[in-house]
GROMACS .gro file of C-alpha atoms in nm:
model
  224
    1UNK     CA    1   9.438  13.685   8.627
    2UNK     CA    2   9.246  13.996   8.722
    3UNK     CA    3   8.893  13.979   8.597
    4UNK     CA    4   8.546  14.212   8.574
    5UNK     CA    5   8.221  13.997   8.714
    6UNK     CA    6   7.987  14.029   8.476
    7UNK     CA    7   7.687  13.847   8.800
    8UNK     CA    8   7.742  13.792   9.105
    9UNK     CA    9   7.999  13.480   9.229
   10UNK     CA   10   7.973  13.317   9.543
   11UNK     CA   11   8.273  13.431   9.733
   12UNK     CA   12   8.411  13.620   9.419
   13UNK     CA   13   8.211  13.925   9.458
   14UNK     CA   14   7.923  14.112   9.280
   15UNK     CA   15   7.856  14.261   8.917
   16UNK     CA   16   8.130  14.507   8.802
   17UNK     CA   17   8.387  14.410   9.089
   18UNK     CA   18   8.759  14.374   8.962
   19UNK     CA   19   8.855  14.022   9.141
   20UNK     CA   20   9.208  13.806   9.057
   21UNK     CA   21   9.130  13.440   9.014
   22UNK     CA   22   9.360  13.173   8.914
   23UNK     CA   23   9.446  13.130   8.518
   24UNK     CA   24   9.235  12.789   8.500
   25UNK     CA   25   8.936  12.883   8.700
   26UNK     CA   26   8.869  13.231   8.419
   27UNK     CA   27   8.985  13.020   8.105
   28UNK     CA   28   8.763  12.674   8.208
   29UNK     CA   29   8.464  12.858   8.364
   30UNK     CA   30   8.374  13.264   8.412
   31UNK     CA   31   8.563  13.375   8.054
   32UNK     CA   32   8.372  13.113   7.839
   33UNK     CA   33   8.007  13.089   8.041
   34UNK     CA   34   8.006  13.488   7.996
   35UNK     CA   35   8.037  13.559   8.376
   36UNK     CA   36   8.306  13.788   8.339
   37UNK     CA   37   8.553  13.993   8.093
   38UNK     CA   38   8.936  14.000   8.161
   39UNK     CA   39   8.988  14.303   8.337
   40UNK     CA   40   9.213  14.546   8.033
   41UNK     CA   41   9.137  14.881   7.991
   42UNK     CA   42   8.925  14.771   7.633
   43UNK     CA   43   8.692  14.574   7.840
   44UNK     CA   44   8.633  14.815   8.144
   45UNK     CA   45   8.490  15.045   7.857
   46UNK     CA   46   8.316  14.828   7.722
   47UNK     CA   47   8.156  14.717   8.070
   48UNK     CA   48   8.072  15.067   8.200
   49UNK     CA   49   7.915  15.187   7.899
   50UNK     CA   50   7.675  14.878   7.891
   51UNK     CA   51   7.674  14.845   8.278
   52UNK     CA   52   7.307  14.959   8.338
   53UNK     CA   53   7.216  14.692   8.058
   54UNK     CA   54   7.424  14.453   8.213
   55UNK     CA   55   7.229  14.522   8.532
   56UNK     CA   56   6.870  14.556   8.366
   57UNK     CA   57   6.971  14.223   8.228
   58UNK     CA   58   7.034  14.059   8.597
   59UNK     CA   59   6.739  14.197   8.766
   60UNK     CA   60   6.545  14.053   8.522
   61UNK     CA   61   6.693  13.728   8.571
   62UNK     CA   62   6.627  13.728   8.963
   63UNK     CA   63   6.288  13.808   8.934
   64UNK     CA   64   6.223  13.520   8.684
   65UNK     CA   65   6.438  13.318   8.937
   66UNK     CA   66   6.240  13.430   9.229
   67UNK     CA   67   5.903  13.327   9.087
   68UNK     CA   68   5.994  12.984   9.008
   69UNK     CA   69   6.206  12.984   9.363
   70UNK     CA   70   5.842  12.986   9.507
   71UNK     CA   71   5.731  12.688   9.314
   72UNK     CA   72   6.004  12.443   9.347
   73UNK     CA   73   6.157  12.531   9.681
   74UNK     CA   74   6.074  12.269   9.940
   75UNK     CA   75   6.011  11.966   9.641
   76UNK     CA   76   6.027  11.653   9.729
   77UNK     CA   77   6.214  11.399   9.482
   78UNK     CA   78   6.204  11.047   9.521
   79UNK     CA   79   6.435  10.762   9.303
   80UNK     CA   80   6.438  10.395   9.378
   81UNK     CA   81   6.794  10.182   9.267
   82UNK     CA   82   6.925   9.916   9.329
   83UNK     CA   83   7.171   9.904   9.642
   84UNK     CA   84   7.365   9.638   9.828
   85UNK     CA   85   7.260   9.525  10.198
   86UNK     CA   86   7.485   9.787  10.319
   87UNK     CA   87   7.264  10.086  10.179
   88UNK     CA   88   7.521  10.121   9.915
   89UNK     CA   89   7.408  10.196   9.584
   90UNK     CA   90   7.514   9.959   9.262
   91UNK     CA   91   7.593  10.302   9.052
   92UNK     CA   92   7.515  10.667   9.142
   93UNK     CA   93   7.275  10.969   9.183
   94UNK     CA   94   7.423  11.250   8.976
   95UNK     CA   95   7.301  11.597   8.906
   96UNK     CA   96   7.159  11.457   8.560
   97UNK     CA   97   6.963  11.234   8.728
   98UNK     CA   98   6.790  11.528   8.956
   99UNK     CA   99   6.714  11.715   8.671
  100UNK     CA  100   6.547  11.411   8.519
  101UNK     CA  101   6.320  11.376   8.817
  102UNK     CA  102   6.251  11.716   8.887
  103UNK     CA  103   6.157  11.729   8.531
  104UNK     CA  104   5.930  11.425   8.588
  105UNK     CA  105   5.795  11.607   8.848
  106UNK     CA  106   5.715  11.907   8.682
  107UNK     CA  107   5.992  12.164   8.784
  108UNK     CA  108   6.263  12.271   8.438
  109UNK     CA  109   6.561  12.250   8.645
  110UNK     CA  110   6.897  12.282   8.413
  111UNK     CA  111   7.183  11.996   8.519
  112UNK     CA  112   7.420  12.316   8.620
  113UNK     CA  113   7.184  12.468   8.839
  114UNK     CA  114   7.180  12.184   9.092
  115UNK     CA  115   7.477  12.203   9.337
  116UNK     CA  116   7.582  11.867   9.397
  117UNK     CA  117   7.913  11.821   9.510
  118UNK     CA  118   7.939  11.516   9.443
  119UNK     CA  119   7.736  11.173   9.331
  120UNK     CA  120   7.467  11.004   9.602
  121UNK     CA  121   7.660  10.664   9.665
  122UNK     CA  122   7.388  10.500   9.956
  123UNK     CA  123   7.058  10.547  10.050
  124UNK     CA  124   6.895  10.770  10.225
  125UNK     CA  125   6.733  11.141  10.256
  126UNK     CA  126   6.960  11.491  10.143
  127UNK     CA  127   6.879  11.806  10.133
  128UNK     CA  128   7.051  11.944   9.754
  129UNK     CA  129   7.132  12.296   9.675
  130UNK     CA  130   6.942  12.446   9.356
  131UNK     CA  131   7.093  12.743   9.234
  132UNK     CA  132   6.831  12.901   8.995
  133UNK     CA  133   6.975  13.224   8.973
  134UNK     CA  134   7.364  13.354   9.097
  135UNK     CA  135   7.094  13.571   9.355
  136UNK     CA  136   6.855  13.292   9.403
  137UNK     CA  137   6.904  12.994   9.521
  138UNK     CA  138   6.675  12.722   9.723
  139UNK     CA  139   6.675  12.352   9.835
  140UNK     CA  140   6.498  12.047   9.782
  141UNK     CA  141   6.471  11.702   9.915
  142UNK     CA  142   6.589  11.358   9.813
  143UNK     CA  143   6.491  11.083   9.888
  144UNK     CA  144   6.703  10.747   9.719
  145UNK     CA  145   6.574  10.388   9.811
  146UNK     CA  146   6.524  10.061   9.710
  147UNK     CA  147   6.141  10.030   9.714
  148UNK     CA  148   5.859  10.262   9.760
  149UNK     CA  149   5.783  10.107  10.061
  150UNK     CA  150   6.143  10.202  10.213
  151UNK     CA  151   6.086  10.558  10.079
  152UNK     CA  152   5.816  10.602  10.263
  153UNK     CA  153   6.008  10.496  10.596
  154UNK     CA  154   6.255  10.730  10.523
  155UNK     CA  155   6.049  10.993  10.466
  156UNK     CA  156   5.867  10.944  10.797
  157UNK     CA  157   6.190  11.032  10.947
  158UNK     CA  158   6.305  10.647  11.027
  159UNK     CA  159   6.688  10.545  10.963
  160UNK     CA  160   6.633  10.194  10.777
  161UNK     CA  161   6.932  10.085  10.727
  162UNK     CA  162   6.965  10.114  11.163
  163UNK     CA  163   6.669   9.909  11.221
  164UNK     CA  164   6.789   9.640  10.979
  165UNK     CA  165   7.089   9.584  11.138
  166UNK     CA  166   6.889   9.541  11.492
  167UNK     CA  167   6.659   9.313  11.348
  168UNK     CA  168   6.989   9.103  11.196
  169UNK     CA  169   7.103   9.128  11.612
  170UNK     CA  170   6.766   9.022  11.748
  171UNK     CA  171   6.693   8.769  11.549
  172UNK     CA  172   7.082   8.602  11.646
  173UNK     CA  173   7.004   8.362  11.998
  174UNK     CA  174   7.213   8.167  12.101
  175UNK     CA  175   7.136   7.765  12.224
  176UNK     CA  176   7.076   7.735  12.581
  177UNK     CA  177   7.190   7.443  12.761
  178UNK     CA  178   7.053   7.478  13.093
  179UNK     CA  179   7.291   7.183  13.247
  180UNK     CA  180   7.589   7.358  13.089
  181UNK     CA  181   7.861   7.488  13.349
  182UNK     CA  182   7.977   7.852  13.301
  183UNK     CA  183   8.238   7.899  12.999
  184UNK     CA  184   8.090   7.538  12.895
  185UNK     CA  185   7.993   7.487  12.502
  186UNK     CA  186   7.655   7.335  12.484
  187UNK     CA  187   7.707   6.958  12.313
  188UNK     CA  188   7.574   6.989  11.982
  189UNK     CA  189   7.250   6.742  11.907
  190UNK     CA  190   7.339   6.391  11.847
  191UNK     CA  191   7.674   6.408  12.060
  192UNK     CA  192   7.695   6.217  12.413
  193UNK     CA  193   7.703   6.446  12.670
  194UNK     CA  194   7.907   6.251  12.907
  195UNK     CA  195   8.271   6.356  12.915
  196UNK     CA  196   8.604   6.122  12.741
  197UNK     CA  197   8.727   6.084  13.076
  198UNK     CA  198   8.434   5.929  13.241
  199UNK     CA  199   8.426   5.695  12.900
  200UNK     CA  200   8.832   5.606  12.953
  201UNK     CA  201   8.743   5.380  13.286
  202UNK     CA  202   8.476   5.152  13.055
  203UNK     CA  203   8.747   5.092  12.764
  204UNK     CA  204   9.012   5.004  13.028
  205UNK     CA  205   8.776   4.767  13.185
  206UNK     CA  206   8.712   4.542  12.859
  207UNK     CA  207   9.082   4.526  12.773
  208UNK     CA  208   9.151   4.396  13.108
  209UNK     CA  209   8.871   4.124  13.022
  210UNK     CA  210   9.065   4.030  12.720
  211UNK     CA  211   9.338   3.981  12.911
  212UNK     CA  212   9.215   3.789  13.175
  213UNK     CA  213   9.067   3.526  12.890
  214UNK     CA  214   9.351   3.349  12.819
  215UNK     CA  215   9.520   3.324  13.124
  216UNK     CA  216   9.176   3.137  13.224
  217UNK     CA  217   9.222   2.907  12.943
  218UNK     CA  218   9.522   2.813  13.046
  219UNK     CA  219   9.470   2.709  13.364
  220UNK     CA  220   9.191   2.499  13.241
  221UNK     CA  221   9.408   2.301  13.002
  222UNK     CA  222   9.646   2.210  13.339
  223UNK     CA  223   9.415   2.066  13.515
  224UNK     CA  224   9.279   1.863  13.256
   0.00000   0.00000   0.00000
């Protein structure tokens, strides 16, 4: 379907350009949001005699845009959840959730302006795309973690979820035997460190004693 921008679209083109999209992509998105007319011979009237209002329009968009651009560009958003040893989080961050803490925060972010392209599943610091204006756009930091005090790690530039797993290494030793040959398993406490061969000689030596007692016995009896 051949269309007429109405603003600018990234990789699309720029007001008044004449673009083919696919059917879905005009019908789901730039027909109903206003961001474009389908391009008939009706609506390129109707554009070019309200083009310099359309314009008008736009530029003062960008320069509302560009003044809050100033305030919020460079924010710093921190969230705390919940998230398994692995870093990975029980849920997700979505764009909602941004807009919520920017809000908290004191910047009036809509949920369609951030540019998320998909959920936060783990911990850790992104940079996310805010697009306050087709023109405008700027980016902000956030920072997901389990505890303030793990925030502020991250945001000092450390990788926590690194220096857990070398504590978890460090703190693994294993048992040193010093008497142990190479490629020998340490006994473990309470077992007798001396070998089943060197104990086979003492059980063959009290079975031959039992032997040896009746034969004894017997030549007792015959001399009696």
């Amino acid at each position: 379907m051949e269309v007429i921008l109405l603003e600018r679209i990234e990789k699309l083109g720029t007001i008044g350009d004449v673009v083919k999209v696919k059917n879905g992509y005009a019908r789901n998105f730039l027909l109903p949001r206003g961001k474009a007319l389908r391009a008939n011979e009706s609506n390129r009237k109707v554009f070019e005699a309200n083009r310099e209002k359309i314009e008008a329009t736009n530029a003062e968009r960008r320069s509302g845009a560009e003044a809050d651009a100033q305030k919020i560009d460079g924010a710093k958003v921190q969230l705390i959840r919940q998230a398994s040893n692995t870093g990975q989080l029980y849920g997700s961050v979505s764009a909602r959730d941004l807009a919520e803490a920017l809000e908290t925060a004191g910047y009036k972010v809509a949920k369609n302006q951030i540019v998320l392209d998909k959920p936060i599943k783990a911990i850790g610091v992104q940079d996310v795309k805010i697009a306050l204006h087709p023109e405008v756009s700027v980016t902000i930091t956030v920072n997901v973690a389990r505890s303030p005090e793990e925030a502020e790690l991250q945001a000092q530039g450390k990788d926590v979820m690194a220096e857990m797993f070398e504590k978890d290494v460090a703190g693994f030793t294993e048992e040193f035997d010093p008497n142990a040959e190479p490629g020998e398993i340490a006994p473990e406490a309470g077992e007798s460190e001396a070998p089943a061969a060197e104990a086979a000689p003492e059980a063959e030596t009290a079975s031959e004693a039992e032997e040896a007692a009746p034969a004894a016995e017997g030549e007792t009896a015959e001399e009696a």
